[in-house]
Amino acid sequence: MNVEQVLFYLFAVGAIAGCSGVVLSRNPINSAVSLVAAFFFLAGNYVLLHANFMAIVQILVYAGAIMVLFLFVLMLLNQRDEELGPRTFSIAPLLGIFAAAVVSVTIGAGFMSYRNATANFPGEVPLSFGTAEQIGRSLMTTHLLPFELVSLLLLVGIVSAVVVAKRRL
Amino acid sequence: MSLTLEHYLLLSAALFTIGAVGLVTRRNVIVLFMCVEIMLNAANLALIAFSRFHLMADGQMFAFCVMAVAAAEAGIGLAIMVNIFRHKKSLLVDDLNVFKN
């Protein structure tokens, strides 16, 4: 095993453990913190895939901005323990296992049917691949329309968040 | 044996499955939102892996747009949750049954 593989397995196990922590932990604050950890491990995987800019954006936007928003709302609402729900047995975990089986088999079969999924990655990566320069150039030329639509979407998001959360305008 | 596309796709499928299971089993609305974020991230990982595989940056553009959509979704969704909590004093999906009957 070379360094890349060791790092991949480290990041993969970390991401899976973090996401499992989100689902398994009872307190939403613990869920949020383990989700932050999972995002960091995913960013490590992006670096392994030569997507350096996306790795930085993942940490800044996801682990930074979005999760801070989640934690802020969690602490604003400040649910007490009895509000976290009863500890009674329900059918939900069984349903969850069934859903897990169905979803994983479906996605796995779909991915495996991709014709050359087991082929190695191309060995030589251009030095500019995945850098901020390449992404920015692409956003301003080929992908200009999606970029502008995203900015419009974020504007709508800002306005509607204010409108929804405010008691009265 | 070195890393292949398959490794990343299997990791992506595993993360997506964890997110889907959480969406079915958990009751707290904020945790459900986090599970949606996990699923979006699993899709992002697959997109970036394909982008590396074909050495085209388009996959990273998709992932970039997904992140923007996730940010907008989190902003609006959490605003809605604050409002729900104000009215119902609870964030459990079992208690959110205004449309029932």
mmCIF file of C-alpha atoms in Angstrom:
data_model
loop_
_atom_site.group_PDB
_atom_site.id
_atom_site.type_symbol
_atom_site.label_atom_id
_atom_site.label_comp_id
_atom_site.label_asym_id
_atom_site.label_seq_id
_atom_site.Cartn_x
_atom_site.Cartn_y
_atom_site.Cartn_z
ATOM 1 C CA MET A 1 0.000 0.000 0.000
ATOM 2 C CA ASN A 2 1.383 3.370 -0.934
ATOM 3 C CA VAL A 3 0.754 6.666 0.813
ATOM 4 C CA GLU A 4 -2.236 7.569 -1.348
ATOM 5 C CA GLN A 5 -4.058 4.381 -0.460
ATOM 6 C CA VAL A 6 -3.346 4.736 3.227
ATOM 7 C CA LEU A 7 -4.692 8.288 3.135
ATOM 8 C CA PHE A 8 -7.750 7.217 1.147
ATOM 9 C CA TYR A 9 -8.679 4.517 3.636
ATOM 10 C CA LEU A 10 -8.038 6.882 6.544
ATOM 11 C CA PHE A 11 -10.299 9.549 5.047
ATOM 12 C CA ALA A 12 -12.929 7.012 3.984
ATOM 13 C CA VAL A 13 -13.165 5.439 7.427
ATOM 14 C CA GLY A 14 -13.263 8.900 8.991
ATOM 15 C CA ALA A 15 -16.051 10.065 6.692
ATOM 16 C CA ILE A 16 -18.127 6.945 7.259
ATOM 17 C CA ALA A 17 -17.598 7.144 11.022
ATOM 18 C CA GLY A 18 -18.550 10.816 11.073
ATOM 19 C CA CYS A 19 -21.717 10.260 9.048
ATOM 20 C CA SER A 20 -22.661 7.264 11.189
ATOM 21 C CA GLY A 21 -22.217 9.490 14.217
ATOM 22 C CA VAL A 22 -24.744 11.916 12.745
ATOM 23 C CA VAL A 23 -27.341 9.181 12.402
ATOM 24 C CA LEU A 24 -26.594 7.330 15.643
ATOM 25 C CA SER A 25 -26.036 10.038 18.238
ATOM 26 C CA ARG A 26 -29.084 11.110 20.205
ATOM 27 C CA ASN A 27 -28.168 14.720 20.829
ATOM 28 C CA PRO A 28 -28.378 16.922 17.691
ATOM 29 C CA ILE A 29 -25.319 18.911 18.832
ATOM 30 C CA ASN A 30 -23.216 15.728 18.729
ATOM 31 C CA SER A 31 -24.655 15.008 15.280
ATOM 32 C CA ALA A 32 -23.600 18.440 14.040
ATOM 33 C CA VAL A 33 -20.054 18.136 15.384
ATOM 34 C CA SER A 34 -19.515 14.693 13.872
ATOM 35 C CA LEU A 35 -20.871 16.017 10.584
ATOM 36 C CA VAL A 36 -18.191 18.734 10.683
ATOM 37 C CA ALA A 37 -15.552 16.014 11.164
ATOM 38 C CA ALA A 38 -16.995 14.045 8.241
ATOM 39 C CA PHE A 39 -16.790 17.146 6.033
ATOM 40 C CA PHE A 40 -13.111 17.560 6.869
ATOM 41 C CA PHE A 41 -12.394 13.945 5.927
ATOM 42 C CA LEU A 42 -14.322 14.409 2.670
ATOM 43 C CA ALA A 43 -12.216 17.480 1.927
ATOM 44 C CA GLY A 44 -9.149 15.255 2.357
ATOM 45 C CA ASN A 45 -10.572 12.900 -0.248
ATOM 46 C CA TYR A 46 -11.088 15.831 -2.614
ATOM 47 C CA VAL A 47 -7.402 16.696 -2.253
ATOM 48 C CA LEU A 48 -6.540 13.102 -3.176
ATOM 49 C CA LEU A 49 -8.682 13.573 -6.284
ATOM 50 C CA HIS A 50 -6.663 16.695 -7.253
ATOM 51 C CA ALA A 51 -9.712 18.920 -6.636
ATOM 52 C CA ASN A 52 -7.829 21.359 -4.438
ATOM 53 C CA PHE A 53 -10.179 24.289 -4.884
ATOM 54 C CA MET A 54 -13.211 22.154 -4.101
ATOM 55 C CA ALA A 55 -11.502 20.884 -0.948
ATOM 56 C CA ILE A 56 -10.970 24.434 0.289
ATOM 57 C CA VAL A 57 -14.546 25.398 -0.604
ATOM 58 C CA GLN A 58 -15.806 22.301 1.176
ATOM 59 C CA ILE A 59 -14.099 23.378 4.396
ATOM 60 C CA LEU A 60 -15.012 27.054 4.071
ATOM 61 C CA VAL A 61 -18.634 26.679 2.985
ATOM 62 C CA TYR A 62 -19.721 23.374 4.468
ATOM 63 C CA ALA A 63 -17.679 22.929 7.626
ATOM 64 C CA GLY A 64 -17.476 26.674 8.153
ATOM 65 C CA ALA A 65 -20.641 28.441 7.105
ATOM 66 C CA ILE A 66 -23.389 25.832 6.852
ATOM 67 C CA MET A 67 -22.514 23.895 9.986
ATOM 68 C CA VAL A 68 -22.124 27.079 12.013
ATOM 69 C CA LEU A 69 -25.649 27.966 10.895
ATOM 70 C CA PHE A 70 -26.869 24.532 12.022
ATOM 71 C CA LEU A 71 -25.152 24.838 15.402
ATOM 72 C CA PHE A 72 -26.454 28.369 15.801
ATOM 73 C CA VAL A 73 -30.045 27.264 15.247
ATOM 74 C CA LEU A 74 -29.571 24.223 17.506
ATOM 75 C CA MET A 75 -28.353 26.410 20.334
ATOM 76 C CA LEU A 76 -30.980 29.077 19.659
ATOM 77 C CA LEU A 77 -33.779 26.543 19.979
ATOM 78 C CA ASN A 78 -32.015 24.790 22.884
ATOM 79 C CA GLN A 79 -34.113 21.659 23.155
ATOM 80 C CA ARG A 80 -34.194 20.007 26.553
ATOM 81 C CA ASP A 81 -33.717 16.283 26.875
ATOM 82 C CA GLU A 82 -37.396 15.388 27.112
ATOM 83 C CA GLU A 83 -37.974 17.225 23.841
ATOM 84 C CA LEU A 84 -35.554 14.941 22.036
ATOM 85 C CA GLY A 85 -38.223 12.295 21.748
ATOM 86 C CA PRO A 86 -39.181 9.134 23.576
ATOM 87 C CA ARG A 87 -36.774 6.210 23.780
ATOM 88 C CA THR A 88 -39.459 3.720 22.870
ATOM 89 C CA PHE A 89 -38.971 0.956 20.354
ATOM 90 C CA SER A 90 -40.416 1.683 16.967
ATOM 91 C CA ILE A 91 -40.477 0.175 13.531
ATOM 92 C CA ALA A 92 -38.151 2.895 12.213
ATOM 93 C CA PRO A 93 -34.792 1.059 12.632
ATOM 94 C CA LEU A 94 -36.098 -2.034 10.846
ATOM 95 C CA LEU A 95 -37.420 0.175 8.087
ATOM 96 C CA GLY A 96 -34.025 1.856 8.032
ATOM 97 C CA ILE A 97 -32.161 -1.408 7.560
ATOM 98 C CA PHE A 98 -34.493 -2.328 4.721
ATOM 99 C CA ALA A 99 -33.970 1.096 3.145
ATOM 100 C CA ALA A 100 -30.201 0.703 3.557
ATOM 101 C CA ALA A 101 -30.240 -2.624 1.740
ATOM 102 C CA VAL A 102 -32.365 -1.297 -1.112
ATOM 103 C CA VAL A 103 -30.445 1.952 -1.557
ATOM 104 C CA SER A 104 -26.967 0.429 -1.345
ATOM 105 C CA VAL A 105 -27.760 -2.409 -3.744
ATOM 106 C CA THR A 106 -29.344 0.000 -6.220
ATOM 107 C CA ILE A 107 -26.531 2.542 -6.149
ATOM 108 C CA GLY A 108 -23.822 -0.104 -6.062
ATOM 109 C CA ALA A 109 -25.280 -1.943 -9.045
ATOM 110 C CA GLY A 110 -25.612 1.309 -10.939
ATOM 111 C CA PHE A 111 -22.010 2.277 -10.291
ATOM 112 C CA MET A 112 -20.658 -1.189 -11.031
ATOM 113 C CA SER A 113 -22.455 -1.258 -14.354
ATOM 114 C CA TYR A 114 -20.414 1.784 -15.372
ATOM 115 C CA ARG A 115 -18.239 0.227 -18.022
ATOM 116 C CA ASN A 116 -14.741 1.014 -16.789
ATOM 117 C CA ALA A 117 -15.178 1.702 -13.100
ATOM 118 C CA THR A 118 -12.291 -0.594 -12.198
ATOM 119 C CA ALA A 119 -9.877 1.158 -14.567
ATOM 120 C CA ASN A 120 -7.091 3.127 -12.968
ATOM 121 C CA PHE A 121 -7.217 6.890 -12.858
ATOM 122 C CA PRO A 122 -5.225 8.584 -15.608
ATOM 123 C CA GLY A 123 -1.707 8.811 -14.278
ATOM 124 C CA GLU A 124 -0.639 12.244 -15.426
ATOM 125 C CA VAL A 125 -2.701 15.116 -14.096
ATOM 126 C CA PRO A 126 -2.114 18.563 -15.635
ATOM 127 C CA LEU A 127 -0.634 20.926 -13.091
ATOM 128 C CA SER A 128 -3.557 23.328 -13.510
ATOM 129 C CA PHE A 129 -6.243 20.683 -12.883
ATOM 130 C CA GLY A 130 -8.643 21.663 -10.109
ATOM 131 C CA THR A 131 -6.940 24.942 -9.252
ATOM 132 C CA ALA A 132 -8.837 28.125 -8.513
ATOM 133 C CA GLU A 133 -7.560 29.556 -11.797
ATOM 134 C CA GLN A 134 -9.026 26.760 -13.886
ATOM 135 C CA ILE A 135 -12.320 26.736 -11.996
ATOM 136 C CA GLY A 136 -12.631 30.504 -12.205
ATOM 137 C CA ARG A 137 -11.836 30.565 -15.913
ATOM 138 C CA SER A 138 -14.396 27.853 -16.515
ATOM 139 C CA LEU A 139 -17.027 29.638 -14.430
ATOM 140 C CA MET A 140 -16.536 32.856 -16.389
ATOM 141 C CA THR A 141 -16.581 31.279 -19.852
ATOM 142 C CA THR A 142 -18.149 27.858 -20.387
ATOM 143 C CA HIS A 143 -20.316 27.773 -17.289
ATOM 144 C CA LEU A 144 -21.310 31.431 -17.091
ATOM 145 C CA LEU A 145 -25.072 30.793 -17.131
ATOM 146 C CA PRO A 146 -25.095 28.296 -14.221
ATOM 147 C CA PHE A 147 -22.824 30.642 -12.285
ATOM 148 C CA GLU A 148 -25.227 33.562 -12.713
ATOM 149 C CA LEU A 149 -28.214 31.362 -11.889
ATOM 150 C CA VAL A 150 -26.473 30.268 -8.692
ATOM 151 C CA SER A 151 -25.947 33.886 -7.694
ATOM 152 C CA LEU A 152 -29.636 34.567 -8.330
ATOM 153 C CA LEU A 153 -30.539 31.496 -6.253
ATOM 154 C CA LEU A 154 -28.425 32.722 -3.352
ATOM 155 C CA LEU A 155 -30.095 36.138 -3.528
ATOM 156 C CA VAL A 156 -33.517 34.490 -3.398
ATOM 157 C CA GLY A 157 -32.273 32.395 -0.483
ATOM 158 C CA ILE A 158 -31.135 35.435 1.489
ATOM 159 C CA VAL A 159 -34.385 37.352 0.934
ATOM 160 C CA SER A 160 -36.672 34.423 1.678
ATOM 161 C CA ALA A 161 -34.747 33.437 4.813
ATOM 162 C CA VAL A 162 -35.251 36.955 6.172
ATOM 163 C CA VAL A 163 -38.933 36.981 5.176
ATOM 164 C CA VAL A 164 -39.632 33.575 6.705
ATOM 165 C CA ALA A 165 -37.729 34.060 9.956
ATOM 166 C CA LYS A 166 -38.938 37.557 10.761
ATOM 167 C CA ARG A 167 -41.961 37.808 13.007
ATOM 168 C CA ARG A 168 -43.450 40.707 11.102
ATOM 169 C CA LEU A 169 -42.014 42.815 8.337
ATOM 170 C CA MET B 1 -3.384 -2.563 -6.822
ATOM 171 C CA SER B 2 -3.828 1.178 -6.740
ATOM 172 C CA LEU B 3 -6.839 3.370 -6.152
ATOM 173 C CA THR B 4 -9.507 3.160 -8.808
ATOM 174 C CA LEU B 5 -12.732 4.982 -9.553
ATOM 175 C CA GLU B 6 -14.515 2.065 -7.918
ATOM 176 C CA HIS B 7 -13.094 2.919 -4.470
ATOM 177 C CA TYR B 8 -14.492 6.426 -4.541
ATOM 178 C CA LEU B 9 -17.831 5.331 -5.974
ATOM 179 C CA LEU B 10 -18.251 2.707 -3.262
ATOM 180 C CA LEU B 11 -17.422 5.288 -0.593
ATOM 181 C CA SER B 12 -19.953 7.645 -2.170
ATOM 182 C CA ALA B 13 -22.606 4.912 -2.213
ATOM 183 C CA ALA B 14 -21.900 4.092 1.443
ATOM 184 C CA LEU B 15 -22.248 7.723 2.511
ATOM 185 C CA PHE B 16 -25.449 8.126 0.507
ATOM 186 C CA THR B 17 -26.863 5.017 2.151
ATOM 187 C CA ILE B 18 -26.025 6.308 5.627
ATOM 188 C CA GLY B 19 -27.775 9.576 4.788
ATOM 189 C CA ALA B 20 -30.852 7.807 3.442
ATOM 190 C CA VAL B 21 -31.090 5.568 6.499
ATOM 191 C CA GLY B 22 -30.847 8.574 8.785
ATOM 192 C CA LEU B 23 -33.596 10.279 6.818
ATOM 193 C CA VAL B 24 -35.890 7.307 7.412
ATOM 194 C CA THR B 25 -35.069 6.591 11.051
ATOM 195 C CA ARG B 26 -34.476 9.908 12.794
ATOM 196 C CA ARG B 27 -37.260 12.127 14.124
ATOM 197 C CA ASN B 28 -35.573 15.471 14.748
ATOM 198 C CA VAL B 29 -36.043 17.838 11.804
ATOM 199 C CA ILE B 30 -32.571 19.368 12.120
ATOM 200 C CA VAL B 31 -30.952 15.921 12.056
ATOM 201 C CA LEU B 32 -33.017 15.131 8.962
ATOM 202 C CA PHE B 33 -31.505 18.220 7.355
ATOM 203 C CA MET B 34 -28.024 16.999 8.244
ATOM 204 C CA CYS B 35 -28.819 13.659 6.604
ATOM 205 C CA VAL B 36 -29.797 15.510 3.437
ATOM 206 C CA GLU B 37 -26.434 17.294 3.578
ATOM 207 C CA ILE B 38 -24.686 13.910 3.859
ATOM 208 C CA MET B 39 -26.506 12.686 0.757
ATOM 209 C CA LEU B 40 -25.583 15.848 -1.171
ATOM 210 C CA ASN B 41 -21.955 15.360 -0.151
ATOM 211 C CA ALA B 42 -21.997 11.750 -1.315
ATOM 212 C CA ALA B 43 -23.200 12.945 -4.713
ATOM 213 C CA ASN B 44 -20.455 15.590 -4.718
ATOM 214 C CA LEU B 45 -17.821 12.950 -4.045
ATOM 215 C CA ALA B 46 -19.023 10.882 -7.009
ATOM 216 C CA LEU B 47 -19.042 13.957 -9.244
ATOM 217 C CA ILE B 48 -15.506 14.944 -8.272
ATOM 218 C CA ALA B 49 -14.264 11.373 -8.677
ATOM 219 C CA PHE B 50 -15.683 11.262 -12.204
ATOM 220 C CA SER B 51 -14.152 14.657 -12.886
ATOM 221 C CA ARG B 52 -10.734 13.271 -11.891
ATOM 222 C CA PHE B 53 -11.338 10.124 -13.927
ATOM 223 C CA HIS B 54 -12.068 11.986 -17.139
ATOM 224 C CA LEU B 55 -9.713 14.879 -16.321
ATOM 225 C CA MET B 56 -12.515 17.360 -17.027
ATOM 226 C CA ALA B 57 -13.360 20.137 -14.609
ATOM 227 C CA ASP B 58 -17.086 20.044 -15.437
ATOM 228 C CA GLY B 59 -17.784 17.629 -12.598
ATOM 229 C CA GLN B 60 -16.305 20.125 -10.175
ATOM 230 C CA MET B 61 -18.651 22.793 -11.588
ATOM 231 C CA PHE B 62 -21.585 20.543 -10.780
ATOM 232 C CA ALA B 63 -20.273 20.007 -7.263
ATOM 233 C CA PHE B 64 -19.831 23.762 -6.890
ATOM 234 C CA CYS B 65 -23.471 24.373 -7.857
ATOM 235 C CA VAL B 66 -24.598 21.622 -5.483
ATOM 236 C CA MET B 67 -22.775 23.375 -2.651
ATOM 237 C CA ALA B 68 -24.480 26.677 -3.465
ATOM 238 C CA VAL B 69 -27.876 24.974 -3.545
ATOM 239 C CA ALA B 70 -27.113 23.286 -0.217
ATOM 240 C CA ALA B 71 -26.205 26.629 1.319
ATOM 241 C CA ALA B 72 -29.438 28.246 0.142
ATOM 242 C CA GLU B 73 -31.438 25.225 1.267
ATOM 243 C CA ALA B 74 -29.865 25.271 4.730
ATOM 244 C CA GLY B 75 -30.560 28.983 5.122
ATOM 245 C CA ILE B 76 -34.226 28.790 4.188
ATOM 246 C CA GLY B 77 -34.820 25.442 5.892
ATOM 247 C CA LEU B 78 -33.403 26.595 9.201
ATOM 248 C CA ALA B 79 -35.483 29.784 9.009
ATOM 249 C CA ILE B 80 -38.573 27.631 8.520
ATOM 250 C CA MET B 81 -37.515 25.465 11.473
ATOM 251 C CA VAL B 82 -37.163 28.467 13.748
ATOM 252 C CA ASN B 83 -40.718 29.431 12.777
ATOM 253 C CA ILE B 84 -42.038 25.915 13.344
ATOM 254 C CA PHE B 85 -40.409 25.778 16.769
ATOM 255 C CA ARG B 86 -41.969 29.119 17.626
ATOM 256 C CA HIS B 87 -45.465 27.819 16.862
ATOM 257 C CA LYS B 88 -45.325 24.151 17.893
ATOM 258 C CA LYS B 89 -42.601 24.237 20.591
ATOM 259 C CA SER B 90 -41.207 21.025 19.111
ATOM 260 C CA LEU B 91 -38.975 19.886 16.286
ATOM 261 C CA LEU B 92 -40.025 16.232 16.141
ATOM 262 C CA VAL B 93 -41.648 15.140 12.908
ATOM 263 C CA ASP B 94 -44.246 13.235 14.950
ATOM 264 C CA ASP B 95 -45.589 16.517 16.285
ATOM 265 C CA LEU B 96 -45.775 18.238 12.924
ATOM 266 C CA ASN B 97 -49.144 16.880 11.836
ATOM 267 C CA VAL B 98 -51.198 19.979 10.976
ATOM 268 C CA PHE B 99 -52.206 18.499 7.646
ATOM 269 C CA LYS B 100 -53.362 15.218 9.168
ATOM 270 C CA ASN B 101 -57.180 14.617 9.029
#
